[in-house]
Coordinates of C-alpha atoms in Angstrom, one line a residue:
X13 CA 7.6 21.4 -8.5
X14 CA 7.6 18.4 -6.1
X15 CA 4.3 17.7 -4.3
X16 CA 2.8 15.4 -1.8
X17 CA -0.6 13.8 -2.3
X18 CA -2.2 13.0 1.1
X19 CA -5.3 10.9 1.0
X20 CA -7.4 11.4 4.1
X21 CA -10.7 10.4 5.5
X22 CA -11.9 14.0 4.8
X23 CA -10.4 14.8 1.4
X24 CA -7.2 15.0 -0.6
X25 CA -4.6 17.3 0.9
X26 CA -1.8 18.6 -1.3
X27 CA 1.6 19.9 -0.1
X28 CA 4.2 21.5 -2.3
X29 CA 7.9 22.2 -2.0
X30 CA 8.6 25.9 -2.8
X31 CA 11.6 27.6 -4.3
X32 CA 13.2 27.9 -0.9
X33 CA 12.9 24.2 -0.3
X34 CA 10.2 24.5 2.3
X35 CA 7.2 22.2 2.3
X36 CA 3.8 24.1 2.6
X37 CA 0.1 23.3 2.3
X38 CA -1.1 23.9 -1.2
X39 CA -4.8 23.0 -1.5
X40 CA -7.6 20.6 -0.5
X41 CA -9.8 18.6 -2.8
X42 CA -13.0 16.6 -2.2
X43 CA -13.5 18.2 1.2
X44 CA -15.4 16.0 3.6
X45 CA -15.1 12.9 1.3
X46 CA -13.1 9.8 2.4
X47 CA -10.2 9.2 0.0
X48 CA -8.7 5.7 0.0
X49 CA -6.1 6.2 -2.7
X50 CA -4.3 9.2 -4.3
X51 CA -1.4 8.9 -6.6
X52 CA 0.2 10.2 -9.8
X53 CA 0.7 8.2 -13.0
X54 CA 4.3 8.8 -13.8
X55 CA 3.8 8.1 -17.6
X56 CA 1.2 10.9 -18.2
X57 CA 1.2 12.9 -15.0
X58 CA -2.4 12.3 -14.2
X59 CA -3.5 12.4 -10.6
X60 CA -5.8 9.6 -9.6
X61 CA -8.1 9.7 -6.6
X62 CA -10.4 6.9 -5.2
X63 CA -13.3 8.1 -3.1
X64 CA -15.1 5.9 -0.6
X65 CA -18.5 7.5 -0.1
X66 CA -20.5 6.0 2.8
X67 CA -23.8 6.6 0.9
X68 CA -22.8 6.6 -2.8
X69 CA -20.1 3.9 -2.9
X70 CA -16.7 4.0 -4.6
X71 CA -15.9 6.8 -7.1
X72 CA -12.8 7.3 -9.3
X73 CA -11.6 10.6 -10.5
X74 CA -8.6 11.8 -12.3
X75 CA -7.0 15.2 -13.1
X76 CA -4.8 16.1 -16.1
X77 CA -3.9 19.5 -14.6
X78 CA -2.8 18.8 -11.0
X79 CA -6.2 19.2 -9.5
X80 CA -7.4 22.3 -11.3
X81 CA -10.2 20.2 -12.8
X82 CA -11.3 16.6 -12.2
X83 CA -13.1 14.1 -14.4
X84 CA -14.9 11.0 -13.1
X85 CA -14.7 7.5 -14.6
X86 CA -16.9 4.5 -13.9
X87 CA -15.6 2.5 -10.9
X88 CA -14.8 -1.2 -11.3
X89 CA -17.9 -3.3 -11.4
X90 CA -18.2 -7.0 -10.7
X91 CA -19.9 -8.9 -13.4
X92 CA -23.3 -10.5 -12.6
X93 CA -21.8 -14.0 -12.5
X94 CA -19.2 -13.1 -9.8
X95 CA -20.3 -14.4 -6.4
X96 CA -18.7 -14.1 -3.0
X97 CA -20.3 -17.4 -2.2
X98 CA -23.2 -19.2 -3.9
X99 CA -26.2 -17.0 -4.0
X100 CA -24.4 -13.8 -2.8
X101 CA -23.4 -11.6 -5.7
X102 CA -20.1 -9.7 -5.4
X103 CA -20.3 -5.9 -5.3
X104 CA -17.5 -3.4 -5.0
X105 CA -16.9 -2.3 -1.4
X106 CA -13.6 -0.5 -1.5
X107 CA -10.7 0.2 -3.8
X108 CA -7.5 -0.5 -1.8
X109 CA -4.9 0.3 -4.4
X110 CA -4.3 1.5 -7.9
X111 CA -1.1 0.5 -9.8
X112 CA 0.0 1.7 -13.2
X113 CA 1.1 -0.8 -15.8
X114 CA 4.2 -0.4 -18.0
X115 CA 2.2 0.2 -21.2
X116 CA 0.4 3.6 -21.5
X117 CA -3.2 3.5 -20.3
X118 CA -2.9 0.3 -18.3
X119 CA -4.2 0.5 -14.7
X120 CA -4.7 -2.3 -12.1
X121 CA -7.1 -1.9 -9.3
X122 CA -7.1 -4.0 -6.1
X123 CA -10.5 -4.1 -4.5
X124 CA -12.6 -5.6 -1.7
X125 CA -14.1 -8.2 -1.8
X126 CA -10.9 -9.6 -3.3
X127 CA -11.1 -8.8 -7.0
X128 CA -8.3 -7.6 -9.3
X129 CA -9.4 -5.3 -12.1
X130 CA -7.5 -4.2 -15.2
X131 CA -8.0 -1.2 -17.5
X132 CA -6.3 -0.8 -20.8
X133 CA -8.0 2.6 -21.7
X134 CA -6.7 4.8 -18.9
X135 CA -9.5 4.0 -16.5
X136 CA -12.5 4.4 -18.9
X137 CA -13.4 0.8 -18.3
X138 CA -12.2 -2.0 -15.9
X139 CA -12.5 -5.8 -16.4
X140 CA -12.3 -8.3 -13.5
X141 CA -9.4 -10.8 -13.7
X142 CA -11.5 -14.0 -13.8
X143 CA -8.5 -16.3 -13.3
X144 CA -7.6 -14.9 -9.9
X145 CA -11.3 -14.5 -8.9
X146 CA -11.8 -18.2 -9.7
X147 CA -8.7 -19.3 -7.9
X148 CA -9.7 -22.6 -6.2
X149 CA -8.7 -21.4 -2.7
X150 CA -10.8 -18.2 -2.7
X151 CA -14.2 -19.5 -1.6
X152 CA -13.1 -21.4 1.5
X153 CA -9.7 -19.9 2.5
X154 CA -9.7 -16.2 1.7
X155 CA -11.1 -14.0 4.5
X156 CA -11.2 -10.3 5.6
X157 CA -8.2 -8.9 7.4
X158 CA -9.9 -6.4 9.7
X159 CA -12.8 -5.9 7.3
X160 CA -15.7 -8.1 6.2
X161 CA -14.1 -9.4 3.0
X162 CA -10.6 -10.0 1.6
X163 CA -8.8 -7.0 0.1
X164 CA -6.2 -6.7 -2.6
X165 CA -3.9 -4.0 -1.3
X166 CA -0.6 -4.7 -3.0
X167 CA -0.1 -5.0 -6.8
X168 CA 3.5 -5.3 -7.9
X169 CA 4.1 -5.1 -11.7
X170 CA 7.6 -6.6 -12.3
X171 CA 9.9 -3.8 -13.3
X172 CA 11.6 -6.1 -15.8
X173 CA 8.6 -8.0 -17.2
X174 CA 5.1 -6.5 -17.3
X175 CA 3.5 -9.9 -17.7
X176 CA 4.8 -10.9 -14.3
X177 CA 2.7 -9.5 -11.5
X178 CA 2.4 -10.3 -7.8
X179 CA -0.6 -9.4 -5.6
X180 CA -0.9 -9.3 -1.8
X181 CA -4.3 -10.2 -0.3
X182 CA -5.5 -9.8 3.2
X183 CA -6.2 -12.5 4.1
X184 CA -5.0 -15.0 1.6
X185 CA -1.3 -14.2 0.9
X186 CA 0.8 -13.6 -2.1
X187 CA -0.1 -14.8 -5.6
X188 CA 1.9 -14.5 -8.8
X189 CA 1.2 -14.5 -12.5
X190 CA 3.8 -14.9 -15.2
X191 CA 1.4 -14.5 -18.1
X192 CA -0.3 -11.2 -17.5
X193 CA -3.0 -12.6 -15.4
X194 CA -4.2 -15.7 -17.3
X195 CA -3.0 -18.0 -14.5
X196 CA -1.9 -17.6 -10.9
X197 CA 0.4 -19.4 -8.5
X198 CA 0.4 -19.3 -4.7
X199 CA 3.6 -17.8 -3.3
X200 CA 3.4 -18.2 0.5
X201 CA 6.3 -20.5 1.1
X202 CA 8.2 -19.4 4.2
X203 CA 5.5 -17.1 5.5
X204 CA 3.7 -17.8 8.8
X205 CA 0.2 -17.0 10.0
X206 CA 0.2 -17.2 13.8
X207 CA -3.5 -16.5 13.9
X208 CA -4.4 -19.7 12.1
X209 CA -4.5 -23.2 13.6
X210 CA -1.8 -24.1 11.1
X211 CA 0.7 -21.2 10.9
X212 CA 2.2 -22.7 7.8
X213 CA -1.1 -23.1 5.9
X214 CA -0.8 -22.8 2.2
X215 CA -3.4 -20.0 2.0
X216 CA -4.7 -17.6 4.6
X217 CA -1.7 -15.3 5.2
X218 CA -1.9 -11.6 5.8
X219 CA 0.8 -9.5 3.9
X220 CA 0.0 -6.0 5.0
X221 CA 2.1 -4.4 2.2
X222 CA 4.5 -5.9 -0.4
X223 CA 7.1 -4.0 -2.6
X224 CA 9.6 -4.9 -5.2
X225 CA 13.2 -3.5 -5.6
X226 CA 13.0 -2.0 -9.0
X227 CA 16.7 -2.5 -9.9
X228 CA 16.8 -6.0 -8.4
X229 CA 13.5 -7.4 -9.5
X230 CA 13.9 -10.8 -7.8
X231 CA 14.0 -9.0 -4.4
X232 CA 10.6 -8.4 -2.7
X233 CA 9.8 -7.2 0.8
X234 CA 6.7 -7.3 2.9
X235 CA 5.5 -6.1 6.2
X236 CA 3.3 -8.9 7.3
X237 CA 0.8 -9.3 10.1
X238 CA 3.3 -11.7 11.6
X239 CA 6.7 -10.2 10.9
X240 CA 8.9 -8.7 8.2
X241 CA 9.7 -11.0 5.3
X242 CA 12.0 -10.8 2.3
X243 CA 12.4 -12.8 -0.8
X244 CA 15.5 -12.9 -3.1
X245 CA 14.0 -15.2 -5.7
X246 CA 10.8 -13.5 -6.9
X247 CA 8.6 -14.8 -4.0
X248 CA 9.4 -18.4 -4.6
X249 CA 10.5 -18.5 -0.9
X250 CA 10.2 -15.9 1.9
X251 CA 12.6 -15.5 4.8
X252 CA 11.6 -13.7 8.0
X253 CA 13.9 -10.7 8.8
X254 CA 12.1 -9.3 11.8
X255 CA 14.6 -7.8 14.3
X256 CA 15.6 -10.2 17.1
X257 CA 13.7 -8.3 19.8
X258 CA 10.5 -8.6 17.8
X259 CA 9.6 -4.9 18.0
X260 CA 9.2 -4.7 14.3
X261 CA 7.1 -7.8 14.0
X262 CA 3.7 -6.0 13.7
X263 CA 3.0 -3.0 11.5
X264 CA 1.3 -2.1 8.2
X265 CA 3.8 -0.2 6.1
X266 CA 7.2 -0.6 4.6
X267 CA 9.5 1.4 2.3
X268 CA 12.4 0.1 0.3
X269 CA 15.3 1.4 -1.8
X270 CA 14.9 0.8 -5.5
X271 CA 18.6 0.6 -6.0
X272 CA 19.9 -1.1 -2.9
X273 CA 18.0 -4.4 -2.3
X274 CA 19.2 -4.5 1.3
X275 CA 17.7 -1.2 2.5
X276 CA 14.2 -1.0 4.1
X277 CA 12.2 1.2 6.6
X278 CA 9.3 0.1 8.7
X279 CA 7.1 1.8 11.4
X280 CA 6.0 -0.8 13.9
X281 CA 2.9 -0.9 16.1
X282 CA 1.7 -3.2 18.8
X283 CA -0.1 -6.4 17.9
X284 CA -3.5 -6.4 16.3
X285 CA -5.4 -6.5 19.6
X286 CA -4.4 -2.8 20.4
X287 CA -2.9 -1.2 17.3
X288 CA -1.1 1.7 18.9
X289 CA 2.5 2.9 18.8
X290 CA 4.9 0.6 20.6
X291 CA 5.5 1.8 24.2
X292 CA 3.9 5.1 23.3
X293 CA 6.7 6.1 21.0
X294 CA 6.6 6.7 17.2
X295 CA 9.8 5.2 15.7
X296 CA 11.1 4.4 12.2
X297 CA 13.2 1.3 12.0
X298 CA 15.8 1.0 9.3
X299 CA 18.0 -1.8 7.9
X300 CA 20.8 -1.7 5.4
X301 CA 21.8 -5.4 5.5
X302 CA 18.7 -7.1 4.3
X303 CA 17.2 -7.3 7.8
X304 CA 20.1 -8.8 9.7
X305 CA 20.3 -5.7 11.9
X306 CA 17.9 -2.8 12.5
X307 CA 18.5 0.8 13.7
X308 CA 15.8 3.1 15.2
X309 CA 15.3 6.7 14.1
X310 CA 13.5 8.9 16.6
X311 CA 14.6 12.5 16.2
X312 CA 11.6 14.8 15.7
X313 CA 9.1 12.0 16.5
X314 CA 6.9 11.9 19.6
X315 CA 8.3 9.5 22.2
X316 CA 5.7 9.6 24.9
X317 CA 1.9 9.3 25.1
X318 CA 1.7 8.6 21.3
X319 CA -1.1 6.5 19.9
X320 CA -0.3 6.9 16.2
X321 CA 0.0 4.1 13.7
X322 CA 0.8 4.3 10.0
X323 CA -1.4 2.5 7.5
X324 CA -0.3 0.5 4.5
X325 CA 0.2 3.2 1.9
X326 CA 1.0 6.0 4.2
X327 CA 4.8 5.9 4.0
X328 CA 6.4 7.3 0.9
X329 CA 10.1 7.6 -0.2
X330 CA 11.8 9.5 -3.0
X331 CA 15.5 9.4 -2.8
X332 CA 16.5 10.9 0.5
X333 CA 13.1 12.5 1.1
X334 CA 10.5 10.5 3.0
X335 CA 7.0 11.3 4.4
X336 CA 4.4 9.5 6.4
X337 CA 1.0 10.2 7.8
X338 CA -0.7 8.7 10.8
X339 CA -4.2 7.6 11.8
X340 CA -4.5 10.6 14.1
X341 CA -3.7 13.1 11.3
X342 CA 0.0 13.8 12.0
X343 CA 2.1 14.3 8.9
X344 CA 5.9 14.0 9.1
X345 CA 8.7 14.6 6.6
X346 CA 12.4 13.7 6.5
X347 CA 15.0 15.1 4.1
X348 CA 17.8 12.7 5.3
X349 CA 16.4 9.2 4.6
X350 CA 14.5 8.9 7.8
X351 CA 17.3 9.9 10.3
X352 CA 15.4 13.0 11.5
X353 CA 11.8 14.2 11.0
X354 CA 9.8 17.5 11.0
X355 CA 6.1 18.0 11.4
X356 CA 4.1 19.3 8.5
X357 CA 0.7 19.1 10.1
X358 CA -0.7 17.9 13.4
X359 CA -4.4 18.4 12.5
X360 CA -5.2 16.5 9.4
X361 CA -7.9 13.8 9.4
X362 CA -6.9 10.1 9.4
X363 CA -4.3 9.6 6.7
X364 CA -4.9 6.7 4.3
X365 CA -2.1 7.1 1.8
X366 CA 0.9 9.4 1.1
X367 CA 2.6 9.6 -2.3
X368 CA 5.0 12.0 -4.0
X369 CA 4.1 13.7 -7.3
X370 CA 6.0 15.9 -9.7

């Protein structure tokens, strides 16, 4: 049975699709707790949840039975020698993202303050990737994008080569490893950072979310702080594909087609000084030609007096079914690849991530 895992600031909400094809609320887990990440491991079916306790810090839980029972594993821990700057030890502030490796039991965790962790035992232990943490640009050129410290929010494991991984860091940019994390290269060529004195700086960019087209692994997309960018050569170079009017320039989330490298969906917002829906209307924009042209989908979405925005991981797509949740707790679903939308709930807490599960 298909399900939706909705990570909110007050718990994990689960929706299910019944035999009649209708989506309905199923159950709530970790009520009152802030959930930053909720997703399923497609290899073993485990559900993973990252909690962001205000008093007790980050907690990681998993379920082998679709939420009937939960087990906790130790959260990633920075080693004693890891320092944000000389004399200031690094400690875990937040888990932005969990990504599953291609080998069974492999998990990658992207965290704040900018550390990438790997587990090879299904989350029982995590080890900091020292090569990325010690990247020469980090101490002086990485900084927080809306938070106190840098955050690794995008982890892309190449669908054709598990040793090749890209990460997106706010604010630093895109980094790539071709050897499983032993060494890293900066991949910001073609990006721009309007908020820096030098918009073409080598490091200091803010990719809000980055994704890879699974069937065309050299094609990557990102919704950046300063526009929509696309690469057709594995992030060696990026090309801006923001629509000519500029309405899609700013936003947090993006969805792409795993089969067609030219298809993408974004949900724009106003610039970072306000962060509300553009002109009071919630709109999904779509391209099927690699960003040369964009169409707007509005049916079923509020078009007046709307303040919703959609965070990085809060837009999900599975074939023709799409879902997204907003910062004001509205949950929308489309069964026709985004052309029209229906409301599943108006009254959830702030939604931090949306993922499909089977």
